[in-house]
Short mmCIF file of C-alpha atoms in Angstrom, two decimals:
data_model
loop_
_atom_site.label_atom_id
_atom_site.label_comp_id
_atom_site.label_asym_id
_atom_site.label_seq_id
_atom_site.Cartn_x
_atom_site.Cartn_y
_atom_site.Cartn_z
CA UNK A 13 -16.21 -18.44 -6.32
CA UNK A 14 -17.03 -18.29 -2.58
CA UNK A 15 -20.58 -16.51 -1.95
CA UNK A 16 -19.22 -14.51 1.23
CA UNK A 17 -17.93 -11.00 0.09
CA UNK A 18 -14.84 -9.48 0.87
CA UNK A 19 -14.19 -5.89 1.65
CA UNK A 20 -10.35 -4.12 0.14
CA UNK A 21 -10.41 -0.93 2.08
CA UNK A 22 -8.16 2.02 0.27
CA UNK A 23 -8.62 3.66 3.49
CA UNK A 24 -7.88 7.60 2.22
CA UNK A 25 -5.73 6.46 -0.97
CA UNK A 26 -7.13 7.80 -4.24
CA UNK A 27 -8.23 5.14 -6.85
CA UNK A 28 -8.94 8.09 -9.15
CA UNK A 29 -7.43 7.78 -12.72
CA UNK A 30 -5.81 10.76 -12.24
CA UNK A 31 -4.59 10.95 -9.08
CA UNK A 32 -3.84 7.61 -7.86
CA UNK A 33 -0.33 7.00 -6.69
CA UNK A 34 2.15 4.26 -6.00
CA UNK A 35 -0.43 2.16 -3.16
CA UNK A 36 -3.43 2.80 -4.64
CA UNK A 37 -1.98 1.29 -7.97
CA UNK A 38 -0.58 -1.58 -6.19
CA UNK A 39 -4.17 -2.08 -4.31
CA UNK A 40 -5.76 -2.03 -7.57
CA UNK A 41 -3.77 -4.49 -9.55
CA UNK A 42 -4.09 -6.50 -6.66
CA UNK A 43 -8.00 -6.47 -6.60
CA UNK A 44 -8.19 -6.90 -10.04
CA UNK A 45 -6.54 -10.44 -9.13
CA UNK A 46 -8.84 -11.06 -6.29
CA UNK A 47 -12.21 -10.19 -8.40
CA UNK A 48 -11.41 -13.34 -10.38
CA UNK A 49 -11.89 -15.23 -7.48
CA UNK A 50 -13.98 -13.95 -5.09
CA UNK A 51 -16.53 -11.41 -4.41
CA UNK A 52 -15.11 -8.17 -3.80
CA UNK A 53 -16.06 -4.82 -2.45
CA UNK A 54 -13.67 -1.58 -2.60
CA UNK A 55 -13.84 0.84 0.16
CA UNK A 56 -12.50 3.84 -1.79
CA UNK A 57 -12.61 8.29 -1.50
CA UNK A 58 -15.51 9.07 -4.36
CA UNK A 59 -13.82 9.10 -7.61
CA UNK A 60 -15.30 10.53 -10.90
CA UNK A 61 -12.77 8.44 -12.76
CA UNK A 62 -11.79 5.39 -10.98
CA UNK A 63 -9.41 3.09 -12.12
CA UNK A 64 -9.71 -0.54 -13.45
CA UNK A 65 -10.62 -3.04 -10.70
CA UNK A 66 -11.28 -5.74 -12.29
CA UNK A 67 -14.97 -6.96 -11.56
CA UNK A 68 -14.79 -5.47 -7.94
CA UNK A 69 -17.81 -3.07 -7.04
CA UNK A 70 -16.24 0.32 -6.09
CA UNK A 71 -18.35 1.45 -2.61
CA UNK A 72 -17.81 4.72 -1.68
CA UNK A 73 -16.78 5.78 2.39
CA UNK A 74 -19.34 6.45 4.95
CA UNK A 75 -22.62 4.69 5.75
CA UNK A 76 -22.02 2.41 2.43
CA UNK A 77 -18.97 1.56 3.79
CA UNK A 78 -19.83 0.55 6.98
CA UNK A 79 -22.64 -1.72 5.64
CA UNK A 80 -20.28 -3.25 3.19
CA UNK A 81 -17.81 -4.19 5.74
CA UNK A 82 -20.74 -5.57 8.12
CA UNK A 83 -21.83 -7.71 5.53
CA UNK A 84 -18.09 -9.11 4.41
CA UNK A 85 -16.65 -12.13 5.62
CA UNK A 86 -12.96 -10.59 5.18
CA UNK A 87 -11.65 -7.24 5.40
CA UNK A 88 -8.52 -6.07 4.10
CA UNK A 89 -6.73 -2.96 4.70
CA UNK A 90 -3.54 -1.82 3.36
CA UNK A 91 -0.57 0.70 5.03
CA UNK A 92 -2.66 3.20 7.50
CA UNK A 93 -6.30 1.45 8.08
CA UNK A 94 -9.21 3.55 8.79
CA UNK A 95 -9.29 3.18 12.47
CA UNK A 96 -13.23 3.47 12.59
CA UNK A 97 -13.11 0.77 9.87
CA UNK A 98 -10.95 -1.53 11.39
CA UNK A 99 -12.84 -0.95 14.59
CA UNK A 100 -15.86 -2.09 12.91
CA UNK A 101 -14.22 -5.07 11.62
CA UNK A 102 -13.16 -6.50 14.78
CA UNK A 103 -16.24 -5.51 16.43
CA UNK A 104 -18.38 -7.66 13.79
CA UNK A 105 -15.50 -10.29 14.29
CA UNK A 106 -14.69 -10.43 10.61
CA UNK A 107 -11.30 -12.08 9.10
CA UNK A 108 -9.16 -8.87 8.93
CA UNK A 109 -5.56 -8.97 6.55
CA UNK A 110 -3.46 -6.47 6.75
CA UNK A 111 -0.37 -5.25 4.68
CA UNK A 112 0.87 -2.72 7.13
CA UNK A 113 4.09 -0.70 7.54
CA UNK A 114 5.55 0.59 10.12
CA UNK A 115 5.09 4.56 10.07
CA UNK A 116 8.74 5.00 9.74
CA UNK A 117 8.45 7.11 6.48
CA UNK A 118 5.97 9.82 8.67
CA UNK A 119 8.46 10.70 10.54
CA UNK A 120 10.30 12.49 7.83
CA UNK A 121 6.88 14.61 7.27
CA UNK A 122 7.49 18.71 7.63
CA UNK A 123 4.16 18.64 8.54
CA UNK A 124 4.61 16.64 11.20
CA UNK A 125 8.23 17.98 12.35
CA UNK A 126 6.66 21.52 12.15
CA UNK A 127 3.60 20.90 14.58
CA UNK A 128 3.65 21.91 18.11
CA UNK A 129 4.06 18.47 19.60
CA UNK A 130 5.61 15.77 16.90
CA UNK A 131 5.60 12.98 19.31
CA UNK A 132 2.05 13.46 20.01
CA UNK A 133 0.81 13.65 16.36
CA UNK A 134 3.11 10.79 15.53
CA UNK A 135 0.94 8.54 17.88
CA UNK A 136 -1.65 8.82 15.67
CA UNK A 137 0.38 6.62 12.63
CA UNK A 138 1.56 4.73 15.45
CA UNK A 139 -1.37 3.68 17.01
CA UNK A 140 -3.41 2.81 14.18
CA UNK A 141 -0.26 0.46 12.94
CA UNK A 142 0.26 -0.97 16.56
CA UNK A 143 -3.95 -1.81 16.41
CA UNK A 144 -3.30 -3.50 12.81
CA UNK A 145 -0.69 -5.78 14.10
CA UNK A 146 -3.21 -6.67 16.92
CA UNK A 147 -6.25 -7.68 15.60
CA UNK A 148 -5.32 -8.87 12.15
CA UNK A 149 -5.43 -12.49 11.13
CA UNK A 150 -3.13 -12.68 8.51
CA UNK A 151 -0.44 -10.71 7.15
CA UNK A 152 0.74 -9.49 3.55
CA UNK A 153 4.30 -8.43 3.26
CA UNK A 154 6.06 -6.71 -0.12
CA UNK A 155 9.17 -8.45 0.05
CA UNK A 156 10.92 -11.31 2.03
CA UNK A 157 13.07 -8.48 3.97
CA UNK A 158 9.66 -6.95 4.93
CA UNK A 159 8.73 -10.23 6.05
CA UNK A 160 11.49 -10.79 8.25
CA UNK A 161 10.90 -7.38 9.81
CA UNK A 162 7.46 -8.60 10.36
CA UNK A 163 7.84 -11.30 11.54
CA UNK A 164 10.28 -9.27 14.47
CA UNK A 165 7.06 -7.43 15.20
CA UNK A 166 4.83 -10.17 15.53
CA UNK A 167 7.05 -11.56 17.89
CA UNK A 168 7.96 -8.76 20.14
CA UNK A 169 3.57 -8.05 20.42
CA UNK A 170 3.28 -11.45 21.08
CA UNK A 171 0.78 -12.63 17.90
CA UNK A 172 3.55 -15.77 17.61
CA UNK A 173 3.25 -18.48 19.85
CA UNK A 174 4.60 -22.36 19.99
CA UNK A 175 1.60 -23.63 18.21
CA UNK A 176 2.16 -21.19 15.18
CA UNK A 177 5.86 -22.69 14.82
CA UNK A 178 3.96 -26.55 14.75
CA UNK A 179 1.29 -25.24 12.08
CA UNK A 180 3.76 -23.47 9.76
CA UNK A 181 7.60 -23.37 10.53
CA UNK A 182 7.73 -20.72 7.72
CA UNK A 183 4.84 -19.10 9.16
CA UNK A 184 2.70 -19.10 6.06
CA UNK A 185 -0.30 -19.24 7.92
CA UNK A 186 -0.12 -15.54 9.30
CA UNK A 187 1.97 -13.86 6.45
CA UNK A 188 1.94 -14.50 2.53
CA UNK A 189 4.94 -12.40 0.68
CA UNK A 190 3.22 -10.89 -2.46
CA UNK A 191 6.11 -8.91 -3.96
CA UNK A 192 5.86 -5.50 -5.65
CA UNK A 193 4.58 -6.61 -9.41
CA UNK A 194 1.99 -5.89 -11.43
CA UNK A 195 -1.07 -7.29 -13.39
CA UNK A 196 -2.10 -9.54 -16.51
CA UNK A 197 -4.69 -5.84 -16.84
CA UNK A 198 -1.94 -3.80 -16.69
CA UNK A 199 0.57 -5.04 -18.94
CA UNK A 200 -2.23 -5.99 -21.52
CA UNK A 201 -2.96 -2.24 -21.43
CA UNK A 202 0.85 -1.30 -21.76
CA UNK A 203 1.43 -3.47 -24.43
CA UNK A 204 -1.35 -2.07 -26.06
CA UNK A 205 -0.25 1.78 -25.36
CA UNK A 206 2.13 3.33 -28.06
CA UNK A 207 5.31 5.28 -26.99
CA UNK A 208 5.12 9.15 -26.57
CA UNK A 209 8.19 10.88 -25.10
CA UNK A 210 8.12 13.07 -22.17
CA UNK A 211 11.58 13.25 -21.73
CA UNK A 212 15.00 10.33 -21.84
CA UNK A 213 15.12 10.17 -17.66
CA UNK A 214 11.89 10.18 -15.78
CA UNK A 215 11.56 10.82 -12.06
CA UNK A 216 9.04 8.38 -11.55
CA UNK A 217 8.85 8.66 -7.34
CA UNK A 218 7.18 11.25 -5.60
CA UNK A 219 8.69 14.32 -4.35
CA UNK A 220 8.89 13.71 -0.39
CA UNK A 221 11.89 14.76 1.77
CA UNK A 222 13.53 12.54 2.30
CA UNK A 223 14.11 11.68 -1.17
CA UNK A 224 16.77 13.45 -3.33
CA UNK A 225 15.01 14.54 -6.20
CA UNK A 226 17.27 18.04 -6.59
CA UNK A 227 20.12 15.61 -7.62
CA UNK A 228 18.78 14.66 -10.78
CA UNK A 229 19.10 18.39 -11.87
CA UNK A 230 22.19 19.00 -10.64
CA UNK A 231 23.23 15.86 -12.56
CA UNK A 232 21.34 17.30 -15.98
CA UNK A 233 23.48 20.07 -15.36
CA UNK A 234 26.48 18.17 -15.51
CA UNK A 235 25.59 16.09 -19.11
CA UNK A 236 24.83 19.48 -20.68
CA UNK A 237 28.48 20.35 -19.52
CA UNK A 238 29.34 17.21 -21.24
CA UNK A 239 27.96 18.09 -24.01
CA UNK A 240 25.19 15.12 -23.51
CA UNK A 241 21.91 15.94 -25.36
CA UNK A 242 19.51 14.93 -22.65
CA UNK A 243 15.74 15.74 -21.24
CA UNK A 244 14.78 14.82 -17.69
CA UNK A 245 11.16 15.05 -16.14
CA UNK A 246 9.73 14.80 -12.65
CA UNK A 247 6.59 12.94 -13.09
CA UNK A 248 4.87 13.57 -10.16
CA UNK A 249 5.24 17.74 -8.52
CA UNK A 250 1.62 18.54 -7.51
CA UNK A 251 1.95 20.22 -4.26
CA UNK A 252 0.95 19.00 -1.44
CA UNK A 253 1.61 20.19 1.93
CA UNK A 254 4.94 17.53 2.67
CA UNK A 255 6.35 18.18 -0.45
CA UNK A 256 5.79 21.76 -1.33
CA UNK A 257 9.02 23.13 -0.11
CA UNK A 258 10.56 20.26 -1.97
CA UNK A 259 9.08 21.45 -4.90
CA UNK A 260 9.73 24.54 -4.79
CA UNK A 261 13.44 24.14 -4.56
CA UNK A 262 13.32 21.95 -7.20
CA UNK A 263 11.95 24.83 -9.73
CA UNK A 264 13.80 27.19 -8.42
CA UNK A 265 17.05 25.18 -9.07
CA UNK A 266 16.14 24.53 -12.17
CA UNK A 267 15.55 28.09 -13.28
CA UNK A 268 19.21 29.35 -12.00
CA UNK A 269 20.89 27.04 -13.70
CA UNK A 270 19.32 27.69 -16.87
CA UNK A 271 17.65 23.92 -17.88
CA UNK A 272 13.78 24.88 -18.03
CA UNK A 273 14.12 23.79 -21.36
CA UNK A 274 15.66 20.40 -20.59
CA UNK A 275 13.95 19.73 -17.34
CA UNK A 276 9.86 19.93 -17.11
CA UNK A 277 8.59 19.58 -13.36
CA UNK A 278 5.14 17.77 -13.68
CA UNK A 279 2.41 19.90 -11.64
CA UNK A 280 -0.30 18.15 -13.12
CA UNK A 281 0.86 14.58 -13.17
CA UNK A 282 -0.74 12.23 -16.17
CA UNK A 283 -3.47 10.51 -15.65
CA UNK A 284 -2.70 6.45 -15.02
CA UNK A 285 -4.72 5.43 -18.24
CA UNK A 286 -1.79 7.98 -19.94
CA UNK A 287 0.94 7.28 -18.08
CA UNK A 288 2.03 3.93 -20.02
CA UNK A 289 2.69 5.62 -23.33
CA UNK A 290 5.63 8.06 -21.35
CA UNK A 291 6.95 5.75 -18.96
CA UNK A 292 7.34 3.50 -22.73
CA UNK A 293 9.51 6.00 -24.29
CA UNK A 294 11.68 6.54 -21.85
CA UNK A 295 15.39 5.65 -21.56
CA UNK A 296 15.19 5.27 -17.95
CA UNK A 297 13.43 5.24 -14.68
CA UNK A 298 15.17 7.65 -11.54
CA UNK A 299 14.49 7.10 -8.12
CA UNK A 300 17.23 8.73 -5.61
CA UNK A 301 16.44 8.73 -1.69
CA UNK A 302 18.60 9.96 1.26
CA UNK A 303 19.97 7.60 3.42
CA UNK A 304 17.63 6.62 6.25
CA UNK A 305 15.95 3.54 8.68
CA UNK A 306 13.05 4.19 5.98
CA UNK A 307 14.71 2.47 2.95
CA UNK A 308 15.81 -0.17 5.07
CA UNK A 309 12.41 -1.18 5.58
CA UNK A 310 10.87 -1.01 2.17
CA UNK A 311 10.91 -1.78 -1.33
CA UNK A 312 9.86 1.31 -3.54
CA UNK A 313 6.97 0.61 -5.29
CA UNK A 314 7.82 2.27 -8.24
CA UNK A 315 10.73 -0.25 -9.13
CA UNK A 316 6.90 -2.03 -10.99
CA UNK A 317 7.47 0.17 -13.60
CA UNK A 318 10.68 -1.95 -14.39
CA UNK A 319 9.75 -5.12 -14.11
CA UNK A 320 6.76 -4.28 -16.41
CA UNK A 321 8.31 -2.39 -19.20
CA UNK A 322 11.87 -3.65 -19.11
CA UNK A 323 13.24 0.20 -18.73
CA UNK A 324 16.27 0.34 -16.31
CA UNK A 325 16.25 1.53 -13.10
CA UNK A 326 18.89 3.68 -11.50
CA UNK A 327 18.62 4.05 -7.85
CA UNK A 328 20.24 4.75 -4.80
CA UNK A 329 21.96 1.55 -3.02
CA UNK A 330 21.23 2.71 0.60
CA UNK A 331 18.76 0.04 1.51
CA UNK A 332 16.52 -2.91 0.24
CA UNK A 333 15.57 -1.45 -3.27
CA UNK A 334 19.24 -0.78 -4.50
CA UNK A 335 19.89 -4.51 -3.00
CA UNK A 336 17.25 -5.62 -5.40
CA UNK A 337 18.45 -3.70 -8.23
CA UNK A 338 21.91 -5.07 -8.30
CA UNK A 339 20.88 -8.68 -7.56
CA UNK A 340 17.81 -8.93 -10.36
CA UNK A 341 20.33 -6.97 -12.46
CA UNK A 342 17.39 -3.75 -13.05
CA UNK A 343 19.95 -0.86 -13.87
CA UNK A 344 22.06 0.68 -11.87
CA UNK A 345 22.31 1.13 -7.94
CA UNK A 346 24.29 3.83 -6.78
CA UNK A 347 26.68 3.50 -3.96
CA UNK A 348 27.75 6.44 -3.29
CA UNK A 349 24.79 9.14 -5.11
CA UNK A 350 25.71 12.68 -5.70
CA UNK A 351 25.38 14.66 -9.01
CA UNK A 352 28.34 13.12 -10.52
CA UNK A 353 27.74 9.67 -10.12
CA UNK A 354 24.44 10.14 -11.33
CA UNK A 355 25.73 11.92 -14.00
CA UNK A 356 27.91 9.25 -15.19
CA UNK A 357 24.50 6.44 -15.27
CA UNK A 358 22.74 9.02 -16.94
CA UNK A 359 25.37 8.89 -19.43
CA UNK A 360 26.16 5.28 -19.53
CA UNK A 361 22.16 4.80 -20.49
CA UNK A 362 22.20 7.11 -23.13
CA UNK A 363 25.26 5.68 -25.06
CA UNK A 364 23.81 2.33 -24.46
CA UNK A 365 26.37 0.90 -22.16
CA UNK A 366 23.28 -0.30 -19.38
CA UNK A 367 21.52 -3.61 -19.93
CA UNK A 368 17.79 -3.15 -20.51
CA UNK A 369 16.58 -5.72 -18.10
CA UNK A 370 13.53 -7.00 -19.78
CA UNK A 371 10.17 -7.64 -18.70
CA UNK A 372 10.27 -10.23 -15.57
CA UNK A 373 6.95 -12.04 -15.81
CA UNK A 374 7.56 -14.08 -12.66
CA UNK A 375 6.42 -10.51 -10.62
CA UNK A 376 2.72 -11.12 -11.97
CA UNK A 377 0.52 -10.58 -9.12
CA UNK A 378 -1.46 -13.14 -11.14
CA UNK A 379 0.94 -16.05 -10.06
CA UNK A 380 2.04 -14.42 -6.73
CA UNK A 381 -1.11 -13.91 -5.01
CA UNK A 382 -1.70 -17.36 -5.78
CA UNK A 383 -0.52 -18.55 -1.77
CA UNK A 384 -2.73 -15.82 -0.53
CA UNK A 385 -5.80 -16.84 -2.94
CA UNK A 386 -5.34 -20.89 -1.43
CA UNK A 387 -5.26 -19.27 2.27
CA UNK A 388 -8.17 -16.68 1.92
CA UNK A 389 -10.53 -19.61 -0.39
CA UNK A 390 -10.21 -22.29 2.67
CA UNK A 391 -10.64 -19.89 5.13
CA UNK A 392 -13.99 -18.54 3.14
CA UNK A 393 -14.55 -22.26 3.01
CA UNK A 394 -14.21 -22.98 6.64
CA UNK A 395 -17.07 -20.62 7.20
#
């Protein structure tokens, strides 16, 4: 193991066990992969209850921080860095990786849309991302269509040059694909969880708006038409200020059309370390977005909890994630969503007629970081 420590910053995501999301989970699986291998520091919020990061040393922000990146010899940062972190980074010349998006997803934000100058708050997403693609030395992209976009990028700020194509004509040097997945820790702590329903269909995204999540109820409406004995639950409705209103209609929805008792909306969200033993029982994962530039760009994160429990999928087909559904054969991507159509997977899962797609071991982060690990060690190496 290389002595030089490296610094995963979480920037503001929560590693708490019980209110980490979709990127913090992903950032922790994927240090609990790096630990075995090198030295590792987490830059993280304070967290009573933080999750399992393998043998990395949780550090929490502020002057700690800032002495554990001076110290590192790499510091990665993943989505929206800390911009006084990153500053620091590149002012103490350290090897900086980034797996950064572009902030198309922000600009769907009511926060955002509702302040006095949009444009001007956007810049602040912007500007961090634009400083990411910059200064970092190497890349990590969640699927090869988010490589190819980044690789666009690269080009167009001019981080590619002639002597990049002669290194690597892949480009391997500057970006390793490390596809959504999860971790040997994880899915030794799923197998070892036991199955407690929370309902058949589980809304396992978040609540943001520019997903769909009111279609899922009008669709539970539908199979109790049917006659369909069905439960549905939203995993994740804690408000927060972009997703309140969302929320909100949600409940409300739910209410007039009479399926409180069929439908539970999720204001305090289970705690990771509880969350195998519901996502287990289920029948099947839901995940329905609108159609916009922002699926076209990214892989949802959640589709992890398919590919680690086997539970099918059913999705919207508007961009990269339905794409993936269809071809890996993960449930069922929707063509054209509404309530109906929805309806009708719902139903097809429930009497059985939807292949459960099994757990697909080849998304271990365990084997796919391994690229990343070989580029990282010899750069350690190379001093």
């Amino acid at each position: 193991m290389p002595e030089q420590p490296i610094v995963v910053d979480a920037g503001s995501y929560s590693l708490s066990d019980t209110s980490i999301a979709g990127a913090g989970q992903r950032l922790a699986e994927i240090t609990q992969v790096l630990s075995r291998h090198f030295r590792v520091f987490v830059v993280a919020p304070p967290a009573a209850d933080p999750v399992d990061l393998g043998e990395a040393e949780l550090v929490g922000d502020g002057p700690d921080a800032d002495r554990a990146v001076a110290a590192a010899k790499a510091v990665l940062f993943f989505d929206t860095a800390d911009r006084d972190r990153l500053e620091l980074a590149v002012s103490r010349r350290k090897l900086i990786v980034g797996e950064c998006r572009a902030p198309i997803e922000q600009m769907d934000f009511p926060s955002l849309l509702a302040h006095s100058d949009p444009t001007g708050e956007y810049q602040r997403y912007l500007a961090t991302y634009q400083r990411q693609i910059q200064v970092s030395h190497h890349f990590l992209s969640r699927s090869p269509s988010e490589r190819t976009a980044l690789l666009t990028v690269l080009c167009a700020f001019g981080r590619l040059r002639p002597a990049d194509i002669v290194c690597s004509r892949t480009l391997d040097h500057l970006v390793s694909t490390v596809p959504v997945g999860f971790s040997s820790g994880s899915m030794r702590l799923a197998d070892a969880a036991g199955a407690r329903p929370m309902a058949d269909f589980l809304w396992t995204g978040g609540m943001w708006a520019f997903y769909d999540p009111l279609m899922l109820v009008q669709a539970m409406r539908l199979l109790r038409e049917r006659g369909v004995d069905a439960t549905a639950a939203f995993m994740y409705a804690r408000p927060i200020e972009d997703t309140r209103a969302t929320i909100e209609l949600v409940r409300r929805t739910i209410g007039e059309l009479g399926l409180t008792s069929s439908v539970l909306l999720n204001e305090e969200p289970p705690a990771l370390s509880e969350r195998d033993q519901y996502v287990k029982a289920a029948k099947a994962f839901v995940c329905i977005t609108k159609p916009g530039a922002e699926n076209e760009t990214a892989t949802r994160l959640r589709l992890r909890d398919t590919w680690l429990h086997g539970i099918p999928s059913i999705v919207d087909a508007f961009g990269t994630s339905g794409e993936v559904v269809a071809r890996e054969g993960l449930g069922v991507a929707l063509h054209r969503p509404d309530a109906g159509t929805l309806a009708d997977a719902l139903q097809q899962v429930a009497d059985g007629e939807v292949t459960t797609p099994g757990r697909r071991l080849e998304r271990l982060y365990d084997t796919t970081l391994g690229g990343f690990v070989s580029w990282l060690d010899a750069e350690l190496a190379s001093g």
